Tab-separated table of C-alpha atoms and ligand atoms in Angstrom:
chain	number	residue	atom	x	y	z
G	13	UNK	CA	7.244	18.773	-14.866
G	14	UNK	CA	3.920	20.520	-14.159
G	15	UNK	CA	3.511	20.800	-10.850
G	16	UNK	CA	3.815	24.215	-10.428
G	17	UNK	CA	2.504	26.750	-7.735
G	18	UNK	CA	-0.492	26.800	-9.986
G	19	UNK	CA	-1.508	23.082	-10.442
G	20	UNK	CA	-1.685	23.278	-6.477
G	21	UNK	CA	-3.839	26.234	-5.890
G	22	UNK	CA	-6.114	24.985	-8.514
G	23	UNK	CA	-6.591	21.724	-7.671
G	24	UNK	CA	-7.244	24.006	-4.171
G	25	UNK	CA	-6.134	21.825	-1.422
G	26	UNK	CA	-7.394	24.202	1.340
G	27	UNK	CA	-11.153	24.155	0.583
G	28	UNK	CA	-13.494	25.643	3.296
G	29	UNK	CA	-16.503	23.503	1.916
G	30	UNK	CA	-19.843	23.943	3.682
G	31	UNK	CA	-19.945	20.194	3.871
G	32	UNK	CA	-23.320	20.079	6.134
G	33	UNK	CA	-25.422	21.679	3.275
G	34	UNK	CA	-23.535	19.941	0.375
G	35	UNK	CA	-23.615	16.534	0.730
G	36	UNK	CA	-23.299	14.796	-2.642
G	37	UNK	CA	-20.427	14.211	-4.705
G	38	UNK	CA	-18.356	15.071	-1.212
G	39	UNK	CA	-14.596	14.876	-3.322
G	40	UNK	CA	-15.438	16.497	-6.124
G	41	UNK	CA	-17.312	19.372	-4.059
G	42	UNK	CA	-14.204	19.905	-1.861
G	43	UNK	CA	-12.439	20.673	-4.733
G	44	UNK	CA	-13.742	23.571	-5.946
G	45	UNK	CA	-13.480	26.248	-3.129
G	46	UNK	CA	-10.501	28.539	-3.336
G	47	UNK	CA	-6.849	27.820	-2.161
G	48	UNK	CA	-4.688	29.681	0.227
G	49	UNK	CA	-1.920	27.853	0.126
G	50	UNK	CA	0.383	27.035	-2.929
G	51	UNK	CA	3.848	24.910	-3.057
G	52	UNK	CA	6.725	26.911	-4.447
G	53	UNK	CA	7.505	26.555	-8.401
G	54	UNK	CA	9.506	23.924	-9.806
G	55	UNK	CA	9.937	25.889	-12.832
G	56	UNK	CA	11.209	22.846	-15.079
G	57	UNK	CA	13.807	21.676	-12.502
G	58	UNK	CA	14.853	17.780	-12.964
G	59	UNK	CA	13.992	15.702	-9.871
G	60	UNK	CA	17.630	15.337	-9.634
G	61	UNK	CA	18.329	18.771	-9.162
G	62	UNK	CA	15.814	19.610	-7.202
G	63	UNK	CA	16.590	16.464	-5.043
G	64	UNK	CA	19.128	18.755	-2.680
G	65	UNK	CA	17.580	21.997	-2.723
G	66	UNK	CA	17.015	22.469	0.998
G	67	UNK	CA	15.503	25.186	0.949
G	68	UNK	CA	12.849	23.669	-1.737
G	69	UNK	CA	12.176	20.718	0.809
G	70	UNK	CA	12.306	23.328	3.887
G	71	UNK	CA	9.435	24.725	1.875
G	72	UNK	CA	7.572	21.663	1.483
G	73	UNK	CA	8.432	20.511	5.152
G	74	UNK	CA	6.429	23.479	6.399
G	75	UNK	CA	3.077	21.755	5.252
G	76	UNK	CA	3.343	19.155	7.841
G	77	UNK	CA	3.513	19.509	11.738
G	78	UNK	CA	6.624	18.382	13.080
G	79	UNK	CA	6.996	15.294	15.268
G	80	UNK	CA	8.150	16.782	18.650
G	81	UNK	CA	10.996	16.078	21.295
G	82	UNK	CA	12.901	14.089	18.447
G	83	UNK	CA	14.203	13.286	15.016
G	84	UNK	CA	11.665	10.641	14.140
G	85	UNK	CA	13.719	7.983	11.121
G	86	UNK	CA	10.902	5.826	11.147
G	87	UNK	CA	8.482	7.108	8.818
G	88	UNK	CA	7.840	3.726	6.988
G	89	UNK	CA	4.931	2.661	9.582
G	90	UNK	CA	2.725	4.955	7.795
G	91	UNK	CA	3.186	8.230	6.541
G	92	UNK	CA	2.237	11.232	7.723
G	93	UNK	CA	-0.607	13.645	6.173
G	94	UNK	CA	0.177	17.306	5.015
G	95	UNK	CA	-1.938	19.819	6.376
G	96	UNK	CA	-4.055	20.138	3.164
G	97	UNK	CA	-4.539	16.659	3.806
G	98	UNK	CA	-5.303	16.490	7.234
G	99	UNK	CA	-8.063	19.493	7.158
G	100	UNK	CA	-9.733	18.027	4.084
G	101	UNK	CA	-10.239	14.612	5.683
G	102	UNK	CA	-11.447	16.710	9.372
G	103	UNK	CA	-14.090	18.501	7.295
G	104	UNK	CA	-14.491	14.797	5.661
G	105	UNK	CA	-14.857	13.677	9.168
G	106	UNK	CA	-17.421	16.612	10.003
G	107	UNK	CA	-19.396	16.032	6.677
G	108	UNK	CA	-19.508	12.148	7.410
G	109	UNK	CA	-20.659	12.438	11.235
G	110	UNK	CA	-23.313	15.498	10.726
G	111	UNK	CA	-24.930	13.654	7.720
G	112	UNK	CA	-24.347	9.880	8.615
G	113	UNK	CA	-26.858	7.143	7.050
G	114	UNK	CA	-28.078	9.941	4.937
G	115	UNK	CA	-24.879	10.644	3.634
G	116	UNK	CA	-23.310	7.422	3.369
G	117	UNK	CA	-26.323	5.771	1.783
G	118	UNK	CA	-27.474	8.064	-0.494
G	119	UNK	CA	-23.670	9.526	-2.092
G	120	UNK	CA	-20.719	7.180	-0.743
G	121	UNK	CA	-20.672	4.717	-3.307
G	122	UNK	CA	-20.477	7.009	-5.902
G	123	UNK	CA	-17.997	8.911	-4.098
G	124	UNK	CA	-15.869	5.830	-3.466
G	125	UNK	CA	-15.597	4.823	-7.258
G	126	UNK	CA	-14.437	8.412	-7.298
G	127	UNK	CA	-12.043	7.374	-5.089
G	128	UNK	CA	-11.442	4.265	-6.911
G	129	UNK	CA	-10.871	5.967	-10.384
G	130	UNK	CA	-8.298	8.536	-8.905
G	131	UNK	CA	-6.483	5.739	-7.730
G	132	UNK	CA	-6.217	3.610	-10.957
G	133	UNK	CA	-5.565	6.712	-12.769
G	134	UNK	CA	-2.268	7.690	-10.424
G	135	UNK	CA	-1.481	3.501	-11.019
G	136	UNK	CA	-2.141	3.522	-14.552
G	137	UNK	CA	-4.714	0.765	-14.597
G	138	UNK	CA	-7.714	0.680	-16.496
G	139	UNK	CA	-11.175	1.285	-15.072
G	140	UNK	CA	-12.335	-1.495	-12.604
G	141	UNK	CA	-8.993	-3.055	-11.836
G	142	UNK	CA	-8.632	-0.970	-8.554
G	143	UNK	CA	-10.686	-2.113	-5.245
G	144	UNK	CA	-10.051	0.527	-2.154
G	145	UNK	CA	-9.208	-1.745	0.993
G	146	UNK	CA	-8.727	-0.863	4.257
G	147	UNK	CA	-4.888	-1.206	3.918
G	148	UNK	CA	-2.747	-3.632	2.318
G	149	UNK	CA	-2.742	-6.543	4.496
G	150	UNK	CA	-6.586	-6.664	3.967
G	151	UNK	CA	-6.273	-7.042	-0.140
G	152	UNK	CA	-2.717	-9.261	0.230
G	153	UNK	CA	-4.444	-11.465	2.232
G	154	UNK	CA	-7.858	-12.020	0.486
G	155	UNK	CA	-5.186	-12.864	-2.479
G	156	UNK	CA	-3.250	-15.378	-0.758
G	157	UNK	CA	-6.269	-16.875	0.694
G	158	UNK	CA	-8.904	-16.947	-2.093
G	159	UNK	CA	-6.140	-18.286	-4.474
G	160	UNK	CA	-7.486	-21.035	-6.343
G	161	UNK	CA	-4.492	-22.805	-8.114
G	162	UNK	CA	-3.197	-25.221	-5.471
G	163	UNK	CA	-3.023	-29.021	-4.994
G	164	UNK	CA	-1.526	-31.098	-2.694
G	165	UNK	CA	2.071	-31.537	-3.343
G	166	UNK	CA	2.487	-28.315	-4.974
G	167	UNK	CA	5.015	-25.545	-3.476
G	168	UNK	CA	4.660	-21.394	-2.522
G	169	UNK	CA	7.588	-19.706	-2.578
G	170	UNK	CA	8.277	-16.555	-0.234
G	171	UNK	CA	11.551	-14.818	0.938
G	172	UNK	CA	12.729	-13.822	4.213
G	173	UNK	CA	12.588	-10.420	3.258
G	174	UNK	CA	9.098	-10.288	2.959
G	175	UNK	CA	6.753	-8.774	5.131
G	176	UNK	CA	6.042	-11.025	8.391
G	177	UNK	CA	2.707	-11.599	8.740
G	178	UNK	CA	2.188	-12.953	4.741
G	179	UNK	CA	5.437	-14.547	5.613
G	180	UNK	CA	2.872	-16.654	8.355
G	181	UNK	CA	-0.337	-16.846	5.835
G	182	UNK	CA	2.017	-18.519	3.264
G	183	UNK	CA	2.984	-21.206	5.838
G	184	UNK	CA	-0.844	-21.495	6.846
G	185	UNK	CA	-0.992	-22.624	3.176
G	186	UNK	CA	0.715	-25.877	4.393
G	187	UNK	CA	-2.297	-26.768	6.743
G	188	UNK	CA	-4.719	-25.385	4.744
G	189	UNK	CA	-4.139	-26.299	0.918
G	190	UNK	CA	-1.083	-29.370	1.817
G	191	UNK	CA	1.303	-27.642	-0.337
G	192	UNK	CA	4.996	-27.394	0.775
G	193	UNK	CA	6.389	-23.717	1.533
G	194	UNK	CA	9.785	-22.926	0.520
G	195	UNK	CA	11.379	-19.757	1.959
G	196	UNK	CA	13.976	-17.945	-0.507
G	197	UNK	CA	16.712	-16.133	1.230
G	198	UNK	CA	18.136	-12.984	-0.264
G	199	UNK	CA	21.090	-11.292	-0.015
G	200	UNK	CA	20.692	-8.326	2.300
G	201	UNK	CA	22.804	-6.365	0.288
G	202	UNK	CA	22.088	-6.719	-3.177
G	203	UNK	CA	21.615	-5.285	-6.837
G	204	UNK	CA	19.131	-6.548	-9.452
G	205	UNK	CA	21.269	-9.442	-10.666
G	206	UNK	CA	21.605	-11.003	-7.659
G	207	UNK	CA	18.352	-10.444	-6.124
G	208	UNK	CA	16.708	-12.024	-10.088
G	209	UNK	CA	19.124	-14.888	-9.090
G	210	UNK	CA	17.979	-15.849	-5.857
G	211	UNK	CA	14.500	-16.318	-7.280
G	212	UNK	CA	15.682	-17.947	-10.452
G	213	UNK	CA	17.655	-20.663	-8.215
G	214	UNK	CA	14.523	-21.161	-6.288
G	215	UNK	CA	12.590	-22.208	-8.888
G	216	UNK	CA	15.171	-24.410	-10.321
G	217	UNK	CA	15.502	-26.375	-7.106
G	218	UNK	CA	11.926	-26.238	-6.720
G	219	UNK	CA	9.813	-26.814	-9.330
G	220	UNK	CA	6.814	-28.265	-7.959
G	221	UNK	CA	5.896	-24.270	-6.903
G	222	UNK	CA	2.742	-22.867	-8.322
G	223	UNK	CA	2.066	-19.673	-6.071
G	224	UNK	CA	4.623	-17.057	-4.840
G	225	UNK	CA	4.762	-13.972	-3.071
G	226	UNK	CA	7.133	-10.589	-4.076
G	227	UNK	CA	7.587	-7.980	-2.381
G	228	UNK	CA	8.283	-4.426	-4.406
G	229	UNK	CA	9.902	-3.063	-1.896
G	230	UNK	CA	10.624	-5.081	1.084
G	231	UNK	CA	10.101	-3.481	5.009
G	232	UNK	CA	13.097	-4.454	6.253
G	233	UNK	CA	15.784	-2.593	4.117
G	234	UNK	CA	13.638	-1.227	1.707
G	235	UNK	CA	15.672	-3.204	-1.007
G	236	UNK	CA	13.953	-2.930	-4.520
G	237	UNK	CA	13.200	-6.359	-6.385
G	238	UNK	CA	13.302	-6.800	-9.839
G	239	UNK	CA	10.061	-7.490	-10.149
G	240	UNK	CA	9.462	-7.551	-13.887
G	241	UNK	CA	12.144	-9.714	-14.419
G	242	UNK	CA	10.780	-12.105	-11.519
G	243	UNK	CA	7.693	-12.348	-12.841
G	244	UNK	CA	8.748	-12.945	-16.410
G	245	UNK	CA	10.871	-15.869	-15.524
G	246	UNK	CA	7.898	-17.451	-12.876
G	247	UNK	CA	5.405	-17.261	-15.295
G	248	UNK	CA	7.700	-19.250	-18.195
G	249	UNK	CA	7.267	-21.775	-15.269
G	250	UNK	CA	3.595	-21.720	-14.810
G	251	UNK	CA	4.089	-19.430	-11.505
G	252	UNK	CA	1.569	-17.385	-10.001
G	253	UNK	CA	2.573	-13.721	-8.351
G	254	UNK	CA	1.087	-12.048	-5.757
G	255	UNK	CA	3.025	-8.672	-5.393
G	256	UNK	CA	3.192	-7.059	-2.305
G	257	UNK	CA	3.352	-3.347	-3.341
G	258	UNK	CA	2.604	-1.626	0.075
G	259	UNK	CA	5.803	-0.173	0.999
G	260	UNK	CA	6.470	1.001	-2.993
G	261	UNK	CA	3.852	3.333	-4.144
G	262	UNK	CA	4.797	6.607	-3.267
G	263	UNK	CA	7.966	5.575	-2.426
G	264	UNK	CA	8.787	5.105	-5.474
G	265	UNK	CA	7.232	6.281	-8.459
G	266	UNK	CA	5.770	3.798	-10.823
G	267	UNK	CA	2.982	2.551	-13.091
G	268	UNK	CA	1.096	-1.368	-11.943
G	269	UNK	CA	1.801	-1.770	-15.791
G	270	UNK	CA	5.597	-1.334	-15.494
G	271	UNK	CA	5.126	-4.345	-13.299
G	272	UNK	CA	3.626	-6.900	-15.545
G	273	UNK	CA	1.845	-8.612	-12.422
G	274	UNK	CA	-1.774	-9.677	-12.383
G	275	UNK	CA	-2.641	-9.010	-8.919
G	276	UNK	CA	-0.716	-6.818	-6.310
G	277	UNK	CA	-1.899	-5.338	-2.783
G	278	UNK	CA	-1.213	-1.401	-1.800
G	279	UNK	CA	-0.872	1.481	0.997
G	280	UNK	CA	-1.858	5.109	0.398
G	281	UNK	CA	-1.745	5.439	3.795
G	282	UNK	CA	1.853	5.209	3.393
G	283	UNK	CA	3.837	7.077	1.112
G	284	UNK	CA	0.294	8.921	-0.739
G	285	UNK	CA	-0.282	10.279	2.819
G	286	UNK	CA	-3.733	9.386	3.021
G	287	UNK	CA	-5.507	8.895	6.117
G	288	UNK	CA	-4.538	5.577	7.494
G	289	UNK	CA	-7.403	3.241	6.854
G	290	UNK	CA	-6.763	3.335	3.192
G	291	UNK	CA	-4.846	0.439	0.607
G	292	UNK	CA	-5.809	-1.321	-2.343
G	293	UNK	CA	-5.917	-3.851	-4.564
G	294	UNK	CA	-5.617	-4.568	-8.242
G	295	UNK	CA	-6.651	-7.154	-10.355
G	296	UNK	CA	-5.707	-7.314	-13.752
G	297	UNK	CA	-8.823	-6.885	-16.137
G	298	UNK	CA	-8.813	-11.088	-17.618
G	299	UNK	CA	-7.029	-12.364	-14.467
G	300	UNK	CA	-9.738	-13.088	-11.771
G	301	UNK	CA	-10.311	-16.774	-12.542
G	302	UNK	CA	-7.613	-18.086	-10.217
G	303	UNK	CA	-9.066	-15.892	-6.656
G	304	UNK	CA	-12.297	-16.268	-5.830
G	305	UNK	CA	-14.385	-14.031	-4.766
G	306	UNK	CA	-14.813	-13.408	-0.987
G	307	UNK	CA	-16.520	-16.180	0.529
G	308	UNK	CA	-19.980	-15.762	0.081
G	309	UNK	CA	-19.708	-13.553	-2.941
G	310	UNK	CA	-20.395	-14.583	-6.479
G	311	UNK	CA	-18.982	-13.194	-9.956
G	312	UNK	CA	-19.732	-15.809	-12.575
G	313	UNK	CA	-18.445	-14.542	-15.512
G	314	UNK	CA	-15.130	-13.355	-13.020
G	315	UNK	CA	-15.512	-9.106	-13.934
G	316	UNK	CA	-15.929	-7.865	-11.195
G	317	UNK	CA	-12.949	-7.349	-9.129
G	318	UNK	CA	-14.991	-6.299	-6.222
G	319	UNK	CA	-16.106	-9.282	-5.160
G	320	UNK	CA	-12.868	-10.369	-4.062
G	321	UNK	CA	-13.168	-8.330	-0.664
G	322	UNK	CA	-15.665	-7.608	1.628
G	323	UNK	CA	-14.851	-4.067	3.474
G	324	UNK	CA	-17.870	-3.494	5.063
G	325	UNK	CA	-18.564	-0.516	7.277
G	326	UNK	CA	-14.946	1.395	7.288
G	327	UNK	CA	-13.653	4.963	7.646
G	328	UNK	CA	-15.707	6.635	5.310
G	329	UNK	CA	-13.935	9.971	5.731
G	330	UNK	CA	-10.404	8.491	4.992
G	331	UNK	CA	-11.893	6.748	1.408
G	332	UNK	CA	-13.231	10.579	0.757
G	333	UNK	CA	-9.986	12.207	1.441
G	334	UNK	CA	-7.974	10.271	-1.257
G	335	UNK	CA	-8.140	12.408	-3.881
G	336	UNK	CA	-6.840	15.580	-1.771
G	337	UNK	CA	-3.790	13.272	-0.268
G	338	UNK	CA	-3.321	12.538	-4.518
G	339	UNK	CA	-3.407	16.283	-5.424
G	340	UNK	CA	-0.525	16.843	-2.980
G	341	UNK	CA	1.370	13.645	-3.810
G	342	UNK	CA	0.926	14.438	-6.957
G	343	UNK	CA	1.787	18.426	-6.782
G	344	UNK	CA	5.264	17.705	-5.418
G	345	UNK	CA	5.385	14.958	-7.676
G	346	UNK	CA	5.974	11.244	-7.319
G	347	UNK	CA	9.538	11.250	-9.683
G	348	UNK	CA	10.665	14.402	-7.253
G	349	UNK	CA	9.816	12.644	-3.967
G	350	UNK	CA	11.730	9.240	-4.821
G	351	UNK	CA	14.837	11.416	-6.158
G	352	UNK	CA	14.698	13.452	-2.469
G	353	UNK	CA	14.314	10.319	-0.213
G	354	UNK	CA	16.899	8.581	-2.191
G	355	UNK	CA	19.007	11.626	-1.976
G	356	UNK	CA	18.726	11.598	2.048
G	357	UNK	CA	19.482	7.870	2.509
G	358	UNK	CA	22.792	8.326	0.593
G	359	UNK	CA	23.657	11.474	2.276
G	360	UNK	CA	24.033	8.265	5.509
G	361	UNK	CA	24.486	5.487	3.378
G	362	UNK	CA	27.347	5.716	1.828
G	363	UNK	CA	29.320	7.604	4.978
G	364	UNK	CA	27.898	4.242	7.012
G	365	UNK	CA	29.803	2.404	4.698
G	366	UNK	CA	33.067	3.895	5.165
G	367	UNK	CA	32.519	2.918	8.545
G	368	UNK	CA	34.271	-0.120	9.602
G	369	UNK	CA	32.154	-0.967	12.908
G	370	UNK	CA	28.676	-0.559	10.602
G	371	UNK	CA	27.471	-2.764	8.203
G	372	UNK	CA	24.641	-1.771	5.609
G	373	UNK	CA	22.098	-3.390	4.512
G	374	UNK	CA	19.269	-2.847	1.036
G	375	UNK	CA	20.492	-1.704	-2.402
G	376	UNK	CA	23.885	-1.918	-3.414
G	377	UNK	CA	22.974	0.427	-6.929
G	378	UNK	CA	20.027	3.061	-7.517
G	379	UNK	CA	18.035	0.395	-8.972
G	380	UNK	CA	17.535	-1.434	-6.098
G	381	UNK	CA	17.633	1.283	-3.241
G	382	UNK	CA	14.986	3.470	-1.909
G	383	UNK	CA	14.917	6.168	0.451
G	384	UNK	CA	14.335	3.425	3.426
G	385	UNK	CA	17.608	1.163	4.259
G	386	UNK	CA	19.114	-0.260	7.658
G	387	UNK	CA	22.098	-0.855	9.456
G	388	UNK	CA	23.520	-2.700	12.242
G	389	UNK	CA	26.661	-2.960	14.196
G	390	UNK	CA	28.703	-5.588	12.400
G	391	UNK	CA	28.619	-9.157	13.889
G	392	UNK	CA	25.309	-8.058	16.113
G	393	UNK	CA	22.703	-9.622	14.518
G	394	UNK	CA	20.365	-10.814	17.414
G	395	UNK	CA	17.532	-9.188	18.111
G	396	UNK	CA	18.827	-8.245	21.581
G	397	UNK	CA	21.341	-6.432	20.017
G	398	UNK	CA	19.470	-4.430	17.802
G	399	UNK	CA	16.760	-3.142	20.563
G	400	UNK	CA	20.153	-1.995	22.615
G	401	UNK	CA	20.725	0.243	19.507
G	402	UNK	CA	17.443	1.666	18.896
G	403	UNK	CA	17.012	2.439	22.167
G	404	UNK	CA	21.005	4.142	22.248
G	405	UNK	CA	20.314	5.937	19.024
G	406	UNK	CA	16.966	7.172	20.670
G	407	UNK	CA	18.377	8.283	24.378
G	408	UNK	CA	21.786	9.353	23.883
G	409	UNK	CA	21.185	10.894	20.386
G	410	UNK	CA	17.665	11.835	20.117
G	411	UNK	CA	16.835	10.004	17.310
G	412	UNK	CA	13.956	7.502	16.831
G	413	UNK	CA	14.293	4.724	14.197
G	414	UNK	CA	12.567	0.978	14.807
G	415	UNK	CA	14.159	-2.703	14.501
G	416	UNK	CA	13.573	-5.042	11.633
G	417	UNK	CA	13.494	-8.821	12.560
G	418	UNK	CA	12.476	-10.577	9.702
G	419	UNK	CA	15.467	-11.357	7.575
G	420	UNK	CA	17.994	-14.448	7.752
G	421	UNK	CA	21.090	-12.671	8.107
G	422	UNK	CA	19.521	-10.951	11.153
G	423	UNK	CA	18.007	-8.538	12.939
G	424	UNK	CA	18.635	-4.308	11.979
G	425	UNK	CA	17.359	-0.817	12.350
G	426	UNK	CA	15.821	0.525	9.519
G	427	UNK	CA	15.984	4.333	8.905
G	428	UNK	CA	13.461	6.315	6.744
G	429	UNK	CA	13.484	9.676	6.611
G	430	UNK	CA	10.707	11.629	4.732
G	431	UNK	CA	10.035	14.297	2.324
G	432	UNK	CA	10.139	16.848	5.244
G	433	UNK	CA	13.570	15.524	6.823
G	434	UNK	CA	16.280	17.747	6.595
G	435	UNK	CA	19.913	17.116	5.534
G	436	UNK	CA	21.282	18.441	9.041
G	437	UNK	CA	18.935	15.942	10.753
G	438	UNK	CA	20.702	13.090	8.212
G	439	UNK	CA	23.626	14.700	9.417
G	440	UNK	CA	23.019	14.226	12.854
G	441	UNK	CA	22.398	10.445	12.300
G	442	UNK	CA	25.605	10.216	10.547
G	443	UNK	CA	27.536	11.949	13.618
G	444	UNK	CA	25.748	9.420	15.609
G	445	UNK	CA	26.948	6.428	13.740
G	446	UNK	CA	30.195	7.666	13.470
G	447	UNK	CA	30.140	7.582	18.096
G	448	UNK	CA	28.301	4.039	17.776
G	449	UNK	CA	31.819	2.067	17.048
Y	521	PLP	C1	6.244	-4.523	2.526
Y	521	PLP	C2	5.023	-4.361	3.398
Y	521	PLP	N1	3.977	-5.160	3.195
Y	521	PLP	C3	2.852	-5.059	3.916
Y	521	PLP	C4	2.730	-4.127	4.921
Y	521	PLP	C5	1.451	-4.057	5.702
Y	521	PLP	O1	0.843	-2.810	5.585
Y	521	PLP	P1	-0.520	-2.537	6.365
Y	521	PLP	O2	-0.276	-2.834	7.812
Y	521	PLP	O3	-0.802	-1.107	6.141
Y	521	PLP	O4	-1.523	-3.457	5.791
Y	521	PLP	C6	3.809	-3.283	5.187
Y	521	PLP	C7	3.733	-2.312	6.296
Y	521	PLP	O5	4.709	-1.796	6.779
Y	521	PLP	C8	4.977	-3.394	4.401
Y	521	PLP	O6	6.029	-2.599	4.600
């Protein structure tokens, strides 16, 4: 563990660049100003440990503003930028605006494949593999719909628990390509095993399917798949994966290798706490054959992983301000972040258990949990019934969460604290629960 007070102040977050007279190389320029601000030593403490150290996480809550007039649980929209953050990508913003064409013509591109680099360093791919989107539906989408493997009569797999709208683009599939979709439902309380299972049944009753979708970590209970093991098993069949990794990264901490999938969609405007505008998407280096590039695009001898998506004018100040929101992702450090959110959603987890009016729903084991999970009042699954409970958790107890209405077993309300949520405020959604029955 590294990430000491020092690795902070010298990758020097709090830069007071003079952005309107230096212009090129804008990332690597705000980097080298001096640092006021420095997060407190880990001195070699396991993430574990650390993990319920209030005070720690009281010290790395006071780099972001607080939301105010509640205790905001729904932090799995997108996540929110530390102050570091937020003033690199305003002087960003500043640099961008003051210098405009001049700027973004002359210097962007090399500053994004700055960008670009960071990013496939922090994923562990190698160089060119990485694409900068504007968030992950843009580079889960080019995927699904540049795909190149499907006749009629084939099958694309997809569960319930994945995220809604590529839940609808796999279905378009049926118009567009005359393939069959097949929806997988999985448990909404589940380890490994099971969740390996569900998939593995799938493609025994179904195997006419050549494309699927997996979500990493799924939005509605932030259950952890197996996704390894999935894809092992799909490609013995001749299965293609598309992995939806946009809740995971940063929620979790993990390599793209650890994966073993060729293509995969992102969010750092999630849990990296980059500006929102920001996802991306890998491509495996030897794996580009089967999506073509955008339409228009060309890439004959299928290297450049580029082509596949066509960005055009975006935010250029959010693209700049990646590396800054990876310093301080990576100066608390991704391994300590995962062990704190997990620690928080057990602190309500398991007492929701106990609770015989509540029923839980996302990982039964470590493995397969994440800091996000949901709940809902046992045998109220419509959708009714869960908007009567957000909006009861949010008037009579101050506390703001959001519905989930995706899965089979029915609708919930997912609860995600963050890395500046405190164990009282847990606390106070546990004394909550406990009045709900
Ligand atoms: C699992 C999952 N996939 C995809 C998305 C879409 O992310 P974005 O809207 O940033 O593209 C989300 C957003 O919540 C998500 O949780």
């Amino acid at each position: 563990m590294n990430h000491s007070k020092f690795s902070l102040s010298r990758r020097n977050l709090l830069t007071g660049v003079a952005t309107t007279a230096v212009v090129s190389s804008f990332s690597a320029t705000a980097q080298t100003a001096n640092s006021a601000l420095a997060l407190p030593s880990l001195s070699n403490r396991t993430a574990d440990s650390l993990a319920s150290d209030e005070a720690y996480w009281a010290e790395i809550a006071s780099y972001y503003n607080r939301t105010q007039g509640i205790i905001n649980l729904e932090h799995g929209y997108w996540g929110k930028m530390a102050k570091p953050v937020i003033e690199a990508y305003q002087r960003a913003t500043k640099m961008v605006n003051d210098q405009n064409s001049f700027y973004a013509r002359k210097h962007f591109p090399a500053d994004i494949r700055d960008a670009m680099s960071r990013v496939g360093q922090a994923l562990g791919t190698q160089e060119g593999e990485i694409v900068l989107t504007r968030n992950a539906t843009e580079a889960i989408h080019n995927l699904i719909r540049q795909y190149q493997g499907l006749s009629a009569g084939d099958a694309v797999l997809f569960a319930d628990s994945d995220y809604p709208s590529f839940k609808t683009i796999m279905r378009w599939l049926e118009q567009d390509q005359g393939v069959e979709s097949v929806e997988v439902i999985t448990p909404a309380l589940a380890d490994q095993q099971q969740l390996l299972q569900s998939y593995v049944d799938a493609f025994d009753r179904k195997p006419n399917i050549k494309l699927m979708l997996l979500t990493h970590v799924s939005n509605q209970h932030g259950l952890v798949f197996p996704v390894k093991a999935i894809v092992e098993e799909a490609h013995k069949r001749g299965i293609d994966v598309i992995c939806d990794c946009a809740q995971s990264w940063g929620l979790i901490d993990y390599k793209i290798t650890d994966l073993k999938v060729n293509w995969a969609g992102f969010n750092l405007h999630k849990w990296i706490g980059s500006p929102v505008g920001v996802g991306a998407l890998y491509m495996r280096k030897g794996a580009l054959d089967k999506i073509a590039p955008y339409p228009g695009e060309y890439d004959l001898d299928n290297s450049r992983a580029y082509t596949r998506v066509h960005t055009a004018t975006a935010n250029f100040a959010a693209f700049l301000t990646v590396p800054t929101a990876l310093d301080f992702h990576q100066a608390i450090g991704g391994e300590n972040k995962q062990a704190r959110l997990h620690y928080l959603r057990d602190l309500w987890f398991t007492e929701a258990q106990s609770m015989n009016h509540i029923e839980v729903l996302g990982g039964k084991d470590s493995m397969s949990s994440t800091g996000m999970s949901s709940f809902r009042i046992k045998g109220k699954t419509t959708v009714g019934d869960a908007n009567k409970l957000q909006q009861r958790l949010e008037n009579d107890f101050g506390i703001f969460t959001v519905i989930r209405k995706g899965l089979d077993s029915g609708a919930c309300i997912r609860i995600t604290p963050q890395v500046f949520t405190s164990a009282d405020e847990i606390q106070q959604l546990v004394d909550s629960l406990k009045q709900l029955g």
